mmCIF file of C-alpha atoms and ligand atoms in Angstrom:
data_model
loop_
_atom_site.group_PDB
_atom_site.id
_atom_site.type_symbol
_atom_site.label_atom_id
_atom_site.label_comp_id
_atom_site.label_asym_id
_atom_site.label_seq_id
_atom_site.Cartn_x
_atom_site.Cartn_y
_atom_site.Cartn_z
ATOM 1 C CA MET J 13 101.572 80.000 74.045
ATOM 2 C CA PRO J 14 102.241 76.216 73.683
ATOM 3 C CA GLY J 15 103.271 74.376 76.879
ATOM 4 C CA GLN J 16 102.963 75.937 80.394
ATOM 5 C CA PRO J 17 101.264 79.344 80.449
ATOM 6 C CA THR J 18 103.918 82.063 81.156
ATOM 7 C CA ILE J 19 103.291 84.830 83.635
ATOM 8 C CA LEU J 20 105.316 88.032 83.562
ATOM 9 C CA ILE J 21 105.714 89.526 87.014
ATOM 10 C CA LEU J 22 106.840 93.068 86.829
ATOM 11 C CA ASN J 23 108.179 95.267 89.635
ATOM 12 C CA GLY J 24 108.645 98.995 89.458
ATOM 13 C CA PRO J 25 110.920 101.563 90.965
ATOM 14 C CA ASN J 26 112.671 101.083 94.340
ATOM 15 C CA LEU J 27 111.248 97.625 94.924
ATOM 16 C CA ASN J 28 114.913 96.386 94.595
ATOM 17 C CA LEU J 29 115.303 98.013 98.136
ATOM 18 C CA LEU J 30 112.795 95.696 99.739
ATOM 19 C CA GLY J 31 114.021 94.170 102.993
ATOM 20 C CA VAL J 32 116.954 96.631 103.119
ATOM 21 C CA ARG J 33 115.075 99.923 103.856
ATOM 22 C CA GLU J 34 111.769 100.862 105.536
ATOM 23 C CA PRO J 35 110.844 97.378 106.926
ATOM 24 C CA ALA J 36 107.969 99.017 109.011
ATOM 25 C CA THR J 37 106.148 99.745 105.702
ATOM 26 C CA TYR J 38 107.264 97.050 103.429
ATOM 27 C CA GLY J 39 108.411 94.178 105.750
ATOM 28 C CA ARG J 40 111.759 92.285 105.846
ATOM 29 C CA GLU J 41 111.247 90.143 102.808
ATOM 30 C CA THR J 42 113.576 90.962 99.876
ATOM 31 C CA LEU J 43 112.517 90.930 96.291
ATOM 32 C CA ALA J 44 114.672 87.799 95.739
ATOM 33 C CA ASP J 45 112.609 86.165 98.637
ATOM 34 C CA ILE J 46 109.428 87.059 96.835
ATOM 35 C CA GLU J 47 110.706 85.775 93.536
ATOM 36 C CA GLU J 48 111.649 82.432 95.082
ATOM 37 C CA ALA J 49 108.230 82.054 96.578
ATOM 38 C CA CYS J 50 106.614 82.934 93.285
ATOM 39 C CA MET J 51 108.723 80.334 91.544
ATOM 40 C CA GLU J 52 107.692 77.648 93.958
ATOM 41 C CA ARG J 53 103.977 78.652 93.790
ATOM 42 C CA ALA J 54 104.028 78.864 89.978
ATOM 43 C CA SER J 55 105.566 75.444 89.629
ATOM 44 C CA ALA J 56 102.810 73.914 91.827
ATOM 45 C CA LEU J 57 100.208 75.733 89.666
ATOM 46 C CA GLY J 58 101.713 74.480 86.345
ATOM 47 C CA LEU J 59 102.772 78.133 85.392
ATOM 48 C CA ALA J 60 106.128 79.417 84.194
ATOM 49 C CA VAL J 61 107.246 82.833 85.558
ATOM 50 C CA GLU J 62 109.430 85.643 84.263
ATOM 51 C CA PHE J 63 110.118 87.876 87.286
ATOM 52 C CA ARG J 64 111.627 91.303 86.649
ATOM 53 C CA GLN J 65 112.278 94.693 88.299
ATOM 54 C CA SER J 66 113.200 98.033 86.810
ATOM 55 C CA ASN J 67 113.475 101.593 88.112
ATOM 56 C CA HIS J 68 112.803 102.902 84.616
ATOM 57 C CA GLU J 69 109.317 103.575 83.144
ATOM 58 C CA GLY J 70 110.345 103.025 79.572
ATOM 59 C CA GLN J 71 111.896 99.621 80.411
ATOM 60 C CA LEU J 72 108.651 98.501 82.067
ATOM 61 C CA VAL J 73 106.661 99.671 78.915
ATOM 62 C CA ASP J 74 109.126 97.741 76.639
ATOM 63 C CA TRP J 75 108.618 94.535 78.690
ATOM 64 C CA ILE J 76 104.768 94.935 78.706
ATOM 65 C CA GLN J 77 104.875 95.370 74.875
ATOM 66 C CA GLU J 78 107.017 92.210 74.476
ATOM 67 C CA ALA J 79 104.623 90.294 76.767
ATOM 68 C CA ARG J 80 101.975 90.366 74.103
ATOM 69 C CA GLU J 81 104.115 87.866 72.083
ATOM 70 C CA THR J 82 105.766 85.968 74.981
ATOM 71 C CA ALA J 83 103.410 85.830 77.916
ATOM 72 C CA ASP J 84 99.818 84.731 78.865
ATOM 73 C CA GLY J 85 99.294 87.173 81.774
ATOM 74 C CA ILE J 86 100.958 90.044 83.648
ATOM 75 C CA ILE J 87 101.186 90.621 87.410
ATOM 76 C CA ILE J 88 102.424 94.078 88.163
ATOM 77 C CA ASN J 89 103.476 96.033 91.141
ATOM 78 C CA ALA J 90 104.341 99.316 89.322
ATOM 79 C CA GLY J 91 105.514 100.929 92.505
ATOM 80 C CA ALA J 92 105.055 104.779 92.398
ATOM 81 C CA TYR J 93 104.344 104.562 88.665
ATOM 82 C CA THR J 94 101.101 103.019 89.670
ATOM 83 C CA HIS J 95 99.892 106.515 90.581
ATOM 84 C CA THR J 96 101.456 108.474 87.709
ATOM 85 C CA SER J 97 101.980 106.450 84.533
ATOM 86 C CA ILE J 98 99.547 106.741 81.648
ATOM 87 C CA ALA J 99 102.283 105.105 79.498
ATOM 88 C CA ILE J 100 102.142 101.940 81.696
ATOM 89 C CA LEU J 101 98.346 101.934 81.475
ATOM 90 C CA ASP J 102 98.361 102.288 77.704
ATOM 91 C CA ALA J 103 100.875 99.473 77.352
ATOM 92 C CA LEU J 104 98.873 97.177 79.618
ATOM 93 C CA ARG J 105 95.687 97.841 77.640
ATOM 94 C CA ALA J 106 97.464 97.283 74.369
ATOM 95 C CA SER J 107 98.819 93.953 75.559
ATOM 96 C CA GLU J 108 95.322 92.593 75.732
ATOM 97 C CA LEU J 109 96.501 90.192 78.387
ATOM 98 C CA PRO J 110 94.827 89.548 81.798
ATOM 99 C CA VAL J 111 96.482 91.846 84.408
ATOM 100 C CA ILE J 112 96.535 91.631 88.123
ATOM 101 C CA GLU J 113 97.808 94.614 90.130
ATOM 102 C CA VAL J 114 99.676 93.915 93.424
ATOM 103 C CA HIS J 115 100.811 96.177 96.233
ATOM 104 C CA LEU J 116 102.768 95.053 99.279
ATOM 105 C CA SER J 117 101.231 97.796 101.431
ATOM 106 C CA ASN J 118 97.587 98.737 101.810
ATOM 107 C CA VAL J 119 97.739 101.864 99.722
ATOM 108 C CA TYR J 120 94.262 102.868 100.994
ATOM 109 C CA ARG J 121 95.619 103.235 104.556
ATOM 110 C CA ARG J 122 98.340 105.602 103.290
ATOM 111 C CA GLU J 123 98.613 109.037 101.739
ATOM 112 C CA ALA J 124 95.799 110.225 99.503
ATOM 113 C CA PHE J 125 98.087 110.334 96.418
ATOM 114 C CA ARG J 126 98.434 106.543 96.676
ATOM 115 C CA HIS J 127 94.603 105.996 96.461
ATOM 116 C CA HIS J 128 94.481 106.569 92.685
ATOM 117 C CA SER J 129 95.852 103.905 90.457
ATOM 118 C CA TYR J 130 96.217 104.177 86.664
ATOM 119 C CA VAL J 131 97.133 100.427 86.550
ATOM 120 C CA SER J 132 93.798 99.555 88.084
ATOM 121 C CA GLN J 133 92.086 100.736 84.963
ATOM 122 C CA ALA J 134 93.721 97.842 83.038
ATOM 123 C CA ALA J 135 93.561 95.280 85.810
ATOM 124 C CA ARG J 136 91.182 92.334 86.272
ATOM 125 C CA GLY J 137 91.871 92.502 90.026
ATOM 126 C CA VAL J 138 93.877 94.249 92.747
ATOM 127 C CA ILE J 139 95.572 92.725 95.825
ATOM 128 C CA ALA J 140 96.990 95.209 98.336
ATOM 129 C CA GLY J 141 98.311 95.084 101.888
ATOM 130 C CA LEU J 142 99.260 91.409 102.221
ATOM 131 C CA GLY J 143 103.017 91.812 101.638
ATOM 132 C CA GLY J 144 104.811 89.264 99.463
ATOM 133 C CA GLN J 145 101.923 86.807 99.910
ATOM 134 C CA GLY J 146 99.943 89.040 97.536
ATOM 135 C CA TYR J 147 102.107 87.897 94.579
ATOM 136 C CA GLU J 148 101.315 84.247 95.352
ATOM 137 C CA LEU J 149 97.622 84.992 95.608
ATOM 138 C CA ALA J 150 97.830 86.827 92.308
ATOM 139 C CA LEU J 151 99.414 83.700 90.727
ATOM 140 C CA GLU J 152 96.572 81.603 92.056
ATOM 141 C CA ALA J 153 93.976 83.871 90.484
ATOM 142 C CA MET J 154 95.993 84.120 87.198
ATOM 143 C CA ALA J 155 96.052 80.342 86.954
ATOM 144 C CA ARG J 156 92.267 80.516 86.493
ATOM 145 C CA LEU J 157 92.304 83.564 84.249
ATOM 146 C CA VAL J 158 94.654 82.116 81.678
ATOM 147 C CA GLN J 159 92.397 79.001 81.403
ATOM 148 C CA GLU J 160 89.412 81.225 80.345
HETATM 149 O O1 CA2 G 25 102.885 98.860 98.382
HETATM 150 C C1 CA2 G 25 103.459 98.767 97.303
HETATM 151 O O2 CA2 G 25 103.723 97.763 96.875
HETATM 152 C C2 CA2 G 25 103.771 100.061 96.416
HETATM 153 O O3 CA2 G 25 103.560 99.764 95.161
HETATM 154 C C3 CA2 G 25 105.188 100.325 96.809
HETATM 155 C C4 CA2 G 25 105.652 101.652 96.151
HETATM 156 C C5 CA2 G 25 104.722 102.759 96.524
HETATM 157 O O4 CA2 G 25 105.205 103.946 95.777
HETATM 158 C C6 CA2 G 25 103.308 102.485 96.201
HETATM 159 O O5 CA2 G 25 102.516 103.560 96.474
HETATM 160 C C7 CA2 G 25 102.870 101.254 96.799
HETATM 161 C C8 CA2 G 25 107.052 102.058 96.585
HETATM 162 C C9 CA2 G 25 108.034 100.920 96.461
HETATM 163 C C10 CA2 G 25 109.340 101.354 97.168
HETATM 164 O O6 CA2 G 25 109.816 100.234 97.898
HETATM 165 C C11 CA2 G 25 110.759 100.486 98.867
HETATM 166 C C12 CA2 G 25 111.193 99.456 99.557
HETATM 167 C C13 CA2 G 25 112.161 99.619 100.567
HETATM 168 C C14 CA2 G 25 112.574 100.891 100.860
HETATM 169 C C15 CA2 G 25 112.103 101.896 100.153
HETATM 170 C C16 CA2 G 25 111.212 101.780 99.074
#
């Protein structure tokens, strides 16, 4: 892409509830707070960001497919689809873009069904358990990956 590299940040189901429910697991930050922090961090890193959330698997797949033409990298917290969605894995692989997987919670301290991730099979790296800061760390890593 000409100009600033564009990073698509995707959020999956129920992440729109952040800061409203289950603060013990996911903290008090809202998704809007995380988006704002990402925008600031991206601007300092010379990146442009598209930040999106959907509760629908097909919508996430559509956005990943479009990213092949419109973005230079993908940061994704696929929510519960992380553990179930071969469709999202296939779309990430087909995008041929660098992918970083993010989770707010440390999924490895939680139920066994959260220990397997389809998304990881397409990801260059995974950040889990650091809350919203994980997205900013992913942007830092992505800034290097898009230069490669
Ligand atoms: O830790 C993460 O970021 C997760 O991707 C969050 C998903 C969960 O299914 C994954 O195993 C790990 C769940 C997102 C639901 O977010 C909520 C936020 C507030 C209240 C209820 C759900």
